[in-house]
Amino acid sequence: MWLWIVVLLALITSVSLMALARHRFRRSQILSELAEQRSDWVVKHPIQIASTADRSQLANLFAREGLVRIDHFLAPEFLQLLCEEAKTNIPRMVPSYIPTHKKGNTLSYENIHRHAHGCLGLYHSPELREWISAVTGMPVFPTPDRDQSSLSVLCYKDAGDHINWHYDHNFYTGRHFTVLLSLANKSRSGELSQSQLQRRTAAGDEAVDTSPNVLVVFEGAKVLHRASPTADGDLRIMLSMTYCADTRISWRKELARRVKDTAFYGFRALWD
Ligand SMILES: [Fe+2]
């Protein structure tokens, strides 16, 4: 009897492992195909950065504060294009709800590859990478394609959408930076939404202005932050990008990263 149970368990385990390996192989193929097409899409979607802010001043501020904000970052017409892309993709976003921690909608990196080439072009542009490298004081690179949080659109559109206090944990070998570009931020009356990016400092909690076209750069593993809840009629859309000084990762941290991503994309983040 016991022998049959052991044989059955071994069989189930083998079949599951083979199915997982096949799925992972197929996923790797899809990601490589998207990455191959990416350079064409990026070339066809030139970006327009308007900011002339002094990068060395920003770098000093970043070294002191761990966070900087750059107003009027993109040319208005380019911001408009990205905002329209994001709004068009709202039906493709994955809703998530973790009681007391998070409620909102996310467009994944994979869907951005397929349906939001302006956003994709900005993230992979040498110009933006140079900006982030200058501000952080080190060469940085986009995080890996399999990391669905490398580039995502975060949408807070229903009353109570938010993400509670957290750090953006760094699973990589090098320092890891979060870059948020505000694509839309308005209430029903046309004022800014009630949802604020807030950071916790020794002096207390402070709001970081995320009016449309503000770019915020911070080291999420060191800055405790949150997005406070939206009110009815609010719409706040952020393009979230991550860059890293060294994108190597151990298998243990890769697993931990996938567990973290279930908060945004559900359990499929564990094996996708
Ligand atoms: Fe965060």
PDB file of C-alpha atoms and ligand atoms in Angstrom:
ATOM      1  CA  MET A   1       0.000   0.000   0.000  1.00  0.00           C
ATOM      2  CA  TRP A   2       2.708   2.489   1.080  1.00  0.00           C
ATOM      3  CA  LEU A   3       4.745   1.575  -1.973  1.00  0.00           C
ATOM      4  CA  TRP A   4       1.841   2.585  -4.246  1.00  0.00           C
ATOM      5  CA  ILE A   5       1.438   5.915  -2.421  1.00  0.00           C
ATOM      6  CA  VAL A   6       5.143   6.672  -2.844  1.00  0.00           C
ATOM      7  CA  VAL A   7       5.035   5.727  -6.536  1.00  0.00           C
ATOM      8  CA  LEU A   8       1.943   7.884  -7.086  1.00  0.00           C
ATOM      9  CA  LEU A   9       3.530  10.883  -5.317  1.00  0.00           C
ATOM     10  CA  ALA A  10       6.726  10.466  -7.359  1.00  0.00           C
ATOM     11  CA  LEU A  11       4.656  10.331 -10.544  1.00  0.00           C
ATOM     12  CA  ILE A  12       2.670  13.460  -9.643  1.00  0.00           C
ATOM     13  CA  THR A  13       5.890  15.311  -8.728  1.00  0.00           C
ATOM     14  CA  SER A  14       7.582  14.310 -12.004  1.00  0.00           C
ATOM     15  CA  VAL A  15       4.609  15.338 -14.137  1.00  0.00           C
ATOM     16  CA  SER A  16       4.341  18.688 -12.272  1.00  0.00           C
ATOM     17  CA  LEU A  17       8.051  19.418 -12.697  1.00  0.00           C
ATOM     18  CA  MET A  18       7.888  18.578 -16.413  1.00  0.00           C
ATOM     19  CA  ALA A  19       4.846  20.842 -16.865  1.00  0.00           C
ATOM     20  CA  LEU A  20       6.631  23.659 -15.003  1.00  0.00           C
ATOM     21  CA  ALA A  21       9.793  23.230 -17.101  1.00  0.00           C
ATOM     22  CA  ARG A  22       7.725  23.310 -20.307  1.00  0.00           C
ATOM     23  CA  HIS A  23       5.879  26.411 -19.155  1.00  0.00           C
ATOM     24  CA  ARG A  24       9.134  28.164 -18.177  1.00  0.00           C
ATOM     25  CA  PHE A  25      10.670  27.276 -21.553  1.00  0.00           C
ATOM     26  CA  ARG A  26       7.654  28.713 -23.395  1.00  0.00           C
ATOM     27  CA  ARG A  27       7.710  31.864 -21.239  1.00  0.00           C
ATOM     28  CA  SER A  28      11.427  32.365 -21.946  1.00  0.00           C
ATOM     29  CA  GLN A  29      10.697  32.052 -25.677  1.00  0.00           C
ATOM     30  CA  ILE A  30       7.918  34.667 -25.487  1.00  0.00           C
ATOM     31  CA  LEU A  31      10.108  37.098 -23.509  1.00  0.00           C
ATOM     32  CA  SER A  32      13.039  36.654 -25.943  1.00  0.00           C
ATOM     33  CA  GLU A  33      10.740  37.270 -28.923  1.00  0.00           C
ATOM     34  CA  LEU A  34       9.401  40.459 -27.322  1.00  0.00           C
ATOM     35  CA  ALA A  35      12.932  41.609 -26.469  1.00  0.00           C
ATOM     36  CA  GLU A  36      14.064  41.006 -30.072  1.00  0.00           C
ATOM     37  CA  GLN A  37      11.253  43.175 -31.448  1.00  0.00           C
ATOM     38  CA  ARG A  38      11.805  45.846 -28.793  1.00  0.00           C
ATOM     39  CA  SER A  39      14.659  47.693 -30.448  1.00  0.00           C
ATOM     40  CA  ASP A  40      12.505  48.296 -33.565  1.00  0.00           C
ATOM     41  CA  TRP A  41       9.616  49.586 -31.460  1.00  0.00           C
ATOM     42  CA  VAL A  42      11.933  51.814 -29.407  1.00  0.00           C
ATOM     43  CA  VAL A  43      13.466  53.347 -32.561  1.00  0.00           C
ATOM     44  CA  LYS A  44       9.980  54.018 -33.963  1.00  0.00           C
ATOM     45  CA  HIS A  45       8.926  55.827 -30.771  1.00  0.00           C
ATOM     46  CA  PRO A  46      11.470  58.571 -30.152  1.00  0.00           C
ATOM     47  CA  ILE A  47      11.188  60.191 -26.755  1.00  0.00           C
ATOM     48  CA  GLN A  48      11.116  63.872 -25.912  1.00  0.00           C
ATOM     49  CA  ILE A  49      12.620  64.979 -22.602  1.00  0.00           C
ATOM     50  CA  ALA A  50      12.050  68.690 -21.955  1.00  0.00           C
ATOM     51  CA  SER A  51      13.753  69.185 -18.589  1.00  0.00           C
ATOM     52  CA  THR A  52      16.895  71.276 -18.477  1.00  0.00           C
ATOM     53  CA  ALA A  53      17.320  70.843 -14.710  1.00  0.00           C
ATOM     54  CA  ASP A  54      20.894  70.869 -13.419  1.00  0.00           C
ATOM     55  CA  ARG A  55      21.836  67.195 -13.062  1.00  0.00           C
ATOM     56  CA  SER A  56      24.748  67.789 -10.706  1.00  0.00           C
ATOM     57  CA  GLN A  57      22.490  69.723  -8.311  1.00  0.00           C
ATOM     58  CA  LEU A  58      19.981  66.883  -8.501  1.00  0.00           C
ATOM     59  CA  ALA A  59      22.750  64.353  -7.828  1.00  0.00           C
ATOM     60  CA  ASN A  60      23.792  66.268  -4.697  1.00  0.00           C
ATOM     61  CA  LEU A  61      20.205  66.420  -3.514  1.00  0.00           C
ATOM     62  CA  PHE A  62      19.726  62.704  -4.225  1.00  0.00           C
ATOM     63  CA  ALA A  63      22.870  61.815  -2.259  1.00  0.00           C
ATOM     64  CA  ARG A  64      21.561  63.872   0.686  1.00  0.00           C
ATOM     65  CA  GLU A  65      17.848  63.034   0.606  1.00  0.00           C
ATOM     66  CA  GLY A  66      17.610  59.683  -1.204  1.00  0.00           C
ATOM     67  CA  LEU A  67      14.822  61.138  -3.356  1.00  0.00           C
ATOM     68  CA  VAL A  68      14.522  63.839  -5.997  1.00  0.00           C
ATOM     69  CA  ARG A  69      11.637  65.255  -7.980  1.00  0.00           C
ATOM     70  CA  ILE A  70      11.941  66.810 -11.441  1.00  0.00           C
ATOM     71  CA  ASP A  71       9.049  68.982 -12.661  1.00  0.00           C
ATOM     72  CA  HIS A  72       7.938  69.288 -16.306  1.00  0.00           C
ATOM     73  CA  PHE A  73      10.164  66.373 -17.258  1.00  0.00           C
ATOM     74  CA  LEU A  74       8.794  65.460 -20.703  1.00  0.00           C
ATOM     75  CA  ALA A  75       7.653  67.578 -23.624  1.00  0.00           C
ATOM     76  CA  PRO A  76       3.876  68.060 -23.058  1.00  0.00           C
ATOM     77  CA  GLU A  77       2.872  66.340 -26.313  1.00  0.00           C
ATOM     78  CA  PHE A  78       4.974  63.273 -25.436  1.00  0.00           C
ATOM     79  CA  LEU A  79       3.461  63.126 -21.952  1.00  0.00           C
ATOM     80  CA  GLN A  80       0.018  63.309 -23.570  1.00  0.00           C
ATOM     81  CA  LEU A  81       0.897  60.367 -25.835  1.00  0.00           C
ATOM     82  CA  LEU A  82       2.006  58.242 -22.849  1.00  0.00           C
ATOM     83  CA  CYS A  83      -1.081  59.231 -20.874  1.00  0.00           C
ATOM     84  CA  GLU A  84      -3.376  58.183 -23.748  1.00  0.00           C
ATOM     85  CA  GLU A  85      -1.505  54.877 -24.061  1.00  0.00           C
ATOM     86  CA  ALA A  86      -2.023  54.216 -20.355  1.00  0.00           C
ATOM     87  CA  LYS A  87      -5.727  55.102 -20.412  1.00  0.00           C
ATOM     88  CA  THR A  88      -6.338  52.948 -23.512  1.00  0.00           C
ATOM     89  CA  ASN A  89      -4.795  50.009 -21.652  1.00  0.00           C
ATOM     90  CA  ILE A  90      -6.913  50.266 -18.490  1.00  0.00           C
ATOM     91  CA  PRO A  91      -9.057  47.263 -19.584  1.00  0.00           C
ATOM     92  CA  ARG A  92      -5.862  45.160 -19.809  1.00  0.00           C
ATOM     93  CA  MET A  93      -4.722  46.006 -16.284  1.00  0.00           C
ATOM     94  CA  VAL A  94      -4.672  43.371 -13.563  1.00  0.00           C
ATOM     95  CA  PRO A  95      -6.751  44.365 -10.523  1.00  0.00           C
ATOM     96  CA  SER A  96      -5.244  43.558  -7.158  1.00  0.00           C
ATOM     97  CA  TYR A  97      -6.575  43.734  -3.628  1.00  0.00           C
ATOM     98  CA  ILE A  98      -4.673  42.767  -0.497  1.00  0.00           C
ATOM     99  CA  PRO A  99      -6.696  43.892   2.523  1.00  0.00           C
ATOM    100  CA  THR A 100      -5.013  46.776   4.418  1.00  0.00           C
ATOM    101  CA  HIS A 101      -1.992  46.738   2.058  1.00  0.00           C
ATOM    102  CA  LYS A 102      -2.914  47.396  -1.554  1.00  0.00           C
ATOM    103  CA  LYS A 103      -5.758  48.035  -3.934  1.00  0.00           C
ATOM    104  CA  GLY A 104      -5.360  49.135  -7.540  1.00  0.00           C
ATOM    105  CA  ASN A 105      -4.691  48.075 -11.111  1.00  0.00           C
ATOM    106  CA  THR A 106      -1.425  47.296 -12.895  1.00  0.00           C
ATOM    107  CA  LEU A 107      -0.406  46.986 -16.539  1.00  0.00           C
ATOM    108  CA  SER A 108       2.397  44.436 -16.753  1.00  0.00           C
ATOM    109  CA  TYR A 109       5.736  44.806 -18.525  1.00  0.00           C
ATOM    110  CA  GLU A 110       4.661  42.129 -21.001  1.00  0.00           C
ATOM    111  CA  ASN A 111       1.480  44.009 -21.903  1.00  0.00           C
ATOM    112  CA  ILE A 112       3.471  47.240 -22.189  1.00  0.00           C
ATOM    113  CA  HIS A 113       5.650  45.434 -24.759  1.00  0.00           C
ATOM    114  CA  ARG A 114       2.538  44.535 -26.722  1.00  0.00           C
ATOM    115  CA  HIS A 115       0.372  47.623 -26.314  1.00  0.00           C
ATOM    116  CA  ALA A 116       2.270  50.683 -24.984  1.00  0.00           C
ATOM    117  CA  HIS A 117       5.344  51.289 -27.125  1.00  0.00           C
ATOM    118  CA  GLY A 118       5.764  54.929 -26.101  1.00  0.00           C
ATOM    119  CA  CYS A 119       6.156  53.888 -22.443  1.00  0.00           C
ATOM    120  CA  LEU A 120       8.464  51.051 -23.525  1.00  0.00           C
ATOM    121  CA  GLY A 121      10.565  53.474 -25.582  1.00  0.00           C
ATOM    122  CA  LEU A 122      10.963  55.868 -22.678  1.00  0.00           C
ATOM    123  CA  TYR A 123      12.119  53.156 -20.269  1.00  0.00           C
ATOM    124  CA  HIS A 124      14.677  51.756 -22.719  1.00  0.00           C
ATOM    125  CA  SER A 125      15.881  55.080 -24.087  1.00  0.00           C
ATOM    126  CA  PRO A 126      19.561  55.892 -23.579  1.00  0.00           C
ATOM    127  CA  GLU A 127      18.472  59.457 -22.720  1.00  0.00           C
ATOM    128  CA  LEU A 128      16.429  58.441 -19.655  1.00  0.00           C
ATOM    129  CA  ARG A 129      19.093  55.982 -18.552  1.00  0.00           C
ATOM    130  CA  GLU A 130      21.670  58.776 -18.713  1.00  0.00           C
ATOM    131  CA  TRP A 131      19.424  60.995 -16.580  1.00  0.00           C
ATOM    132  CA  ILE A 132      18.948  58.336 -13.918  1.00  0.00           C
ATOM    133  CA  SER A 133      22.662  57.472 -13.962  1.00  0.00           C
ATOM    134  CA  ALA A 134      23.536  61.155 -13.521  1.00  0.00           C
ATOM    135  CA  VAL A 135      21.075  61.641 -10.655  1.00  0.00           C
ATOM    136  CA  THR A 136      22.031  58.455  -8.797  1.00  0.00           C
ATOM    137  CA  GLY A 137      25.747  58.936  -9.449  1.00  0.00           C
ATOM    138  CA  MET A 138      26.367  55.520 -11.051  1.00  0.00           C
ATOM    139  CA  PRO A 139      25.678  53.711 -14.329  1.00  0.00           C
ATOM    140  CA  VAL A 140      22.303  52.032 -14.121  1.00  0.00           C
ATOM    141  CA  PHE A 141      20.496  49.548 -16.357  1.00  0.00           C
ATOM    142  CA  PRO A 142      16.906  48.379 -16.851  1.00  0.00           C
ATOM    143  CA  THR A 143      16.073  45.429 -14.606  1.00  0.00           C
ATOM    144  CA  PRO A 144      15.549  42.018 -16.329  1.00  0.00           C
ATOM    145  CA  ASP A 145      12.708  41.288 -18.742  1.00  0.00           C
ATOM    146  CA  ARG A 146      11.331  38.489 -16.553  1.00  0.00           C
ATOM    147  CA  ASP A 147      10.810  41.024 -13.738  1.00  0.00           C
ATOM    148  CA  GLN A 148       7.276  42.268 -14.406  1.00  0.00           C
ATOM    149  CA  SER A 149       7.905  45.235 -12.088  1.00  0.00           C
ATOM    150  CA  SER A 150      10.746  46.513 -14.286  1.00  0.00           C
ATOM    151  CA  LEU A 151       8.207  48.629 -16.106  1.00  0.00           C
ATOM    152  CA  SER A 152       4.541  48.842 -15.202  1.00  0.00           C
ATOM    153  CA  VAL A 153       1.668  51.275 -15.230  1.00  0.00           C
ATOM    154  CA  LEU A 154       0.033  51.733 -11.829  1.00  0.00           C
ATOM    155  CA  CYS A 155      -3.521  52.989 -11.970  1.00  0.00           C
ATOM    156  CA  TYR A 156      -5.492  54.301  -9.001  1.00  0.00           C
ATOM    157  CA  LYS A 157      -8.982  54.910 -10.371  1.00  0.00           C
ATOM    158  CA  ASP A 158     -11.517  53.641  -7.837  1.00  0.00           C
ATOM    159  CA  ALA A 159     -12.266  55.106  -4.435  1.00  0.00           C
ATOM    160  CA  GLY A 160      -9.851  53.687  -1.842  1.00  0.00           C
ATOM    161  CA  ASP A 161      -7.158  52.564  -4.299  1.00  0.00           C
ATOM    162  CA  HIS A 162      -3.813  52.808  -2.532  1.00  0.00           C
ATOM    163  CA  ILE A 163      -0.640  51.025  -1.521  1.00  0.00           C
ATOM    164  CA  ASN A 164       0.285  51.130   2.130  1.00  0.00           C
ATOM    165  CA  TRP A 165       3.693  51.916   3.674  1.00  0.00           C
ATOM    166  CA  HIS A 166       6.412  49.750   2.189  1.00  0.00           C
ATOM    167  CA  TYR A 167       9.952  49.581   0.877  1.00  0.00           C
ATOM    168  CA  ASP A 168      10.714  48.531  -2.695  1.00  0.00           C
ATOM    169  CA  HIS A 169      12.926  45.623  -1.700  1.00  0.00           C
ATOM    170  CA  ASN A 170      16.090  45.178  -3.690  1.00  0.00           C
ATOM    171  CA  PHE A 171      16.606  41.593  -4.842  1.00  0.00           C
ATOM    172  CA  TYR A 172      19.570  42.395  -7.097  1.00  0.00           C
ATOM    173  CA  THR A 173      23.325  42.567  -6.513  1.00  0.00           C
ATOM    174  CA  GLY A 174      23.614  46.294  -7.275  1.00  0.00           C
ATOM    175  CA  ARG A 175      21.718  49.258  -5.893  1.00  0.00           C
ATOM    176  CA  HIS A 176      18.161  49.480  -7.185  1.00  0.00           C
ATOM    177  CA  PHE A 177      16.224  52.643  -7.964  1.00  0.00           C
ATOM    178  CA  THR A 178      12.542  53.351  -8.449  1.00  0.00           C
ATOM    179  CA  VAL A 179      11.548  55.983 -10.997  1.00  0.00           C
ATOM    180  CA  LEU A 180       7.952  57.197 -11.113  1.00  0.00           C
ATOM    181  CA  LEU A 181       6.561  59.396 -13.855  1.00  0.00           C
ATOM    182  CA  SER A 182       3.171  60.918 -13.162  1.00  0.00           C
ATOM    183  CA  LEU A 183       1.016  60.490 -16.285  1.00  0.00           C
ATOM    184  CA  ALA A 184      -2.288  61.638 -14.800  1.00  0.00           C
ATOM    185  CA  ASN A 185      -3.390  63.011 -11.447  1.00  0.00           C
ATOM    186  CA  LYS A 186      -6.777  64.615 -11.120  1.00  0.00           C
ATOM    187  CA  SER A 187      -9.992  64.605  -9.166  1.00  0.00           C
ATOM    188  CA  ARG A 188     -13.501  64.956 -10.525  1.00  0.00           C
ATOM    189  CA  SER A 189     -13.302  68.737  -9.966  1.00  0.00           C
ATOM    190  CA  GLY A 190     -10.076  68.965 -11.994  1.00  0.00           C
ATOM    191  CA  GLU A 191      -7.808  69.518  -8.978  1.00  0.00           C
ATOM    192  CA  LEU A 192      -5.125  67.012  -8.028  1.00  0.00           C
ATOM    193  CA  SER A 193      -6.422  63.663  -6.776  1.00  0.00           C
ATOM    194  CA  GLN A 194      -6.523  62.928  -3.075  1.00  0.00           C
ATOM    195  CA  SER A 195      -3.941  60.156  -3.547  1.00  0.00           C
ATOM    196  CA  GLN A 196      -0.464  61.327  -2.599  1.00  0.00           C
ATOM    197  CA  LEU A 197       2.971  59.773  -2.768  1.00  0.00           C
ATOM    198  CA  GLN A 198       4.228  60.089   0.799  1.00  0.00           C
ATOM    199  CA  ARG A 199       7.573  59.306   2.370  1.00  0.00           C
ATOM    200  CA  ARG A 200       8.393  58.792   6.037  1.00  0.00           C
ATOM    201  CA  THR A 201      11.384  60.706   7.369  1.00  0.00           C
ATOM    202  CA  ALA A 202      12.823  61.323  10.828  1.00  0.00           C
ATOM    203  CA  ALA A 203      10.990  64.668  10.787  1.00  0.00           C
ATOM    204  CA  GLY A 204       7.636  63.012   9.992  1.00  0.00           C
ATOM    205  CA  ASP A 205       5.593  62.024   6.960  1.00  0.00           C
ATOM    206  CA  GLU A 206       5.818  64.283   3.932  1.00  0.00           C
ATOM    207  CA  ALA A 207       3.974  64.390   0.618  1.00  0.00           C
ATOM    208  CA  VAL A 208       5.943  64.312  -2.629  1.00  0.00           C
ATOM    209  CA  ASP A 209       4.283  66.338  -5.364  1.00  0.00           C
ATOM    210  CA  THR A 210       3.231  64.013  -8.200  1.00  0.00           C
ATOM    211  CA  SER A 211       1.462  66.490 -10.438  1.00  0.00           C
ATOM    212  CA  PRO A 212       1.350  65.303 -14.069  1.00  0.00           C
ATOM    213  CA  ASN A 213       4.787  65.264 -15.735  1.00  0.00           C
ATOM    214  CA  VAL A 214       6.716  65.081 -12.450  1.00  0.00           C
ATOM    215  CA  LEU A 215       9.493  62.469 -12.401  1.00  0.00           C
ATOM    216  CA  VAL A 216      10.448  61.096  -8.985  1.00  0.00           C
ATOM    217  CA  VAL A 217      13.662  59.108  -8.459  1.00  0.00           C
ATOM    218  CA  PHE A 218      14.319  57.324  -5.171  1.00  0.00           C
ATOM    219  CA  GLU A 219      16.052  54.306  -3.694  1.00  0.00           C
ATOM    220  CA  GLY A 220      12.989  52.333  -2.692  1.00  0.00           C
ATOM    221  CA  ALA A 221      14.876  49.914  -0.440  1.00  0.00           C
ATOM    222  CA  LYS A 222      15.813  52.852   1.806  1.00  0.00           C
ATOM    223  CA  VAL A 223      12.792  55.120   1.512  1.00  0.00           C
ATOM    224  CA  LEU A 224       9.626  54.063   3.329  1.00  0.00           C
ATOM    225  CA  HIS A 225       6.762  55.273   1.143  1.00  0.00           C
ATOM    226  CA  ARG A 226       3.112  54.817   0.269  1.00  0.00           C
ATOM    227  CA  ALA A 227       0.378  56.046  -2.051  1.00  0.00           C
ATOM    228  CA  SER A 228      -2.495  57.291   0.093  1.00  0.00           C
ATOM    229  CA  PRO A 229      -6.083  56.305  -0.872  1.00  0.00           C
ATOM    230  CA  THR A 230      -7.935  57.892  -3.772  1.00  0.00           C
ATOM    231  CA  ALA A 231     -11.346  59.488  -3.370  1.00  0.00           C
ATOM    232  CA  ASP A 232     -14.353  58.821  -5.573  1.00  0.00           C
ATOM    233  CA  GLY A 233     -13.771  60.402  -9.014  1.00  0.00           C
ATOM    234  CA  ASP A 234      -9.963  60.472  -8.721  1.00  0.00           C
ATOM    235  CA  LEU A 235      -7.654  59.216 -11.446  1.00  0.00           C
ATOM    236  CA  ARG A 236      -3.938  58.838 -10.729  1.00  0.00           C
ATOM    237  CA  ILE A 237      -1.716  56.977 -13.205  1.00  0.00           C
ATOM    238  CA  MET A 238       1.994  56.449 -12.626  1.00  0.00           C
ATOM    239  CA  LEU A 239       4.541  54.916 -14.963  1.00  0.00           C
ATOM    240  CA  SER A 240       6.753  52.887 -12.643  1.00  0.00           C
ATOM    241  CA  MET A 241      10.280  52.013 -13.792  1.00  0.00           C
ATOM    242  CA  THR A 242      13.139  50.297 -12.026  1.00  0.00           C
ATOM    243  CA  TYR A 243      16.853  50.562 -12.758  1.00  0.00           C
ATOM    244  CA  CYS A 244      19.739  48.756 -11.173  1.00  0.00           C
ATOM    245  CA  ALA A 245      23.514  49.142 -10.998  1.00  0.00           C
ATOM    246  CA  ASP A 246      24.073  45.367 -11.229  1.00  0.00           C
ATOM    247  CA  THR A 247      21.159  43.140 -12.262  1.00  0.00           C
ATOM    248  CA  ARG A 248      22.612  39.814 -11.135  1.00  0.00           C
ATOM    249  CA  ILE A 249      20.307  37.897  -8.778  1.00  0.00           C
ATOM    250  CA  SER A 250      20.561  34.642  -6.780  1.00  0.00           C
ATOM    251  CA  TRP A 251      17.886  31.950  -7.195  1.00  0.00           C
ATOM    252  CA  ARG A 252      16.730  32.517  -3.603  1.00  0.00           C
ATOM    253  CA  LYS A 253      16.186  36.216  -4.223  1.00  0.00           C
ATOM    254  CA  GLU A 254      14.567  35.468  -7.598  1.00  0.00           C
ATOM    255  CA  LEU A 255      12.042  33.321  -5.744  1.00  0.00           C
ATOM    256  CA  ALA A 256      11.504  36.083  -3.141  1.00  0.00           C
ATOM    257  CA  ARG A 257      11.015  38.608  -5.949  1.00  0.00           C
ATOM    258  CA  ARG A 258       8.350  36.415  -7.528  1.00  0.00           C
ATOM    259  CA  VAL A 259       6.536  36.047  -4.192  1.00  0.00           C
ATOM    260  CA  LYS A 260       6.534  39.871  -3.901  1.00  0.00           C
ATOM    261  CA  ASP A 261       5.125  40.198  -7.429  1.00  0.00           C
ATOM    262  CA  THR A 262       2.077  38.085  -6.527  1.00  0.00           C
ATOM    263  CA  ALA A 263       0.789  41.264  -4.825  1.00  0.00           C
ATOM    264  CA  PHE A 264       0.564  42.889  -8.263  1.00  0.00           C
ATOM    265  CA  TYR A 265      -0.099  40.028 -10.690  1.00  0.00           C
ATOM    266  CA  GLY A 266      -1.524  37.168  -8.619  1.00  0.00           C
ATOM    267  CA  PHE A 267      -0.085  33.692  -8.091  1.00  0.00           C
ATOM    268  CA  ARG A 268       0.945  33.280 -11.755  1.00  0.00           C
ATOM    269  CA  ALA A 269       3.899  35.586 -10.918  1.00  0.00           C
ATOM    270  CA  LEU A 270       5.412  32.551  -9.145  1.00  0.00           C
ATOM    271  CA  TRP A 271       5.906  30.524 -12.332  1.00  0.00           C
ATOM    272  CA  ASP A 272       5.511  33.000 -15.217  1.00  0.00           C
TER     273      ASP A 272
HETATM  274 FE    FE B   1       6.917  51.299  -3.905  1.00  0.00          FE
END
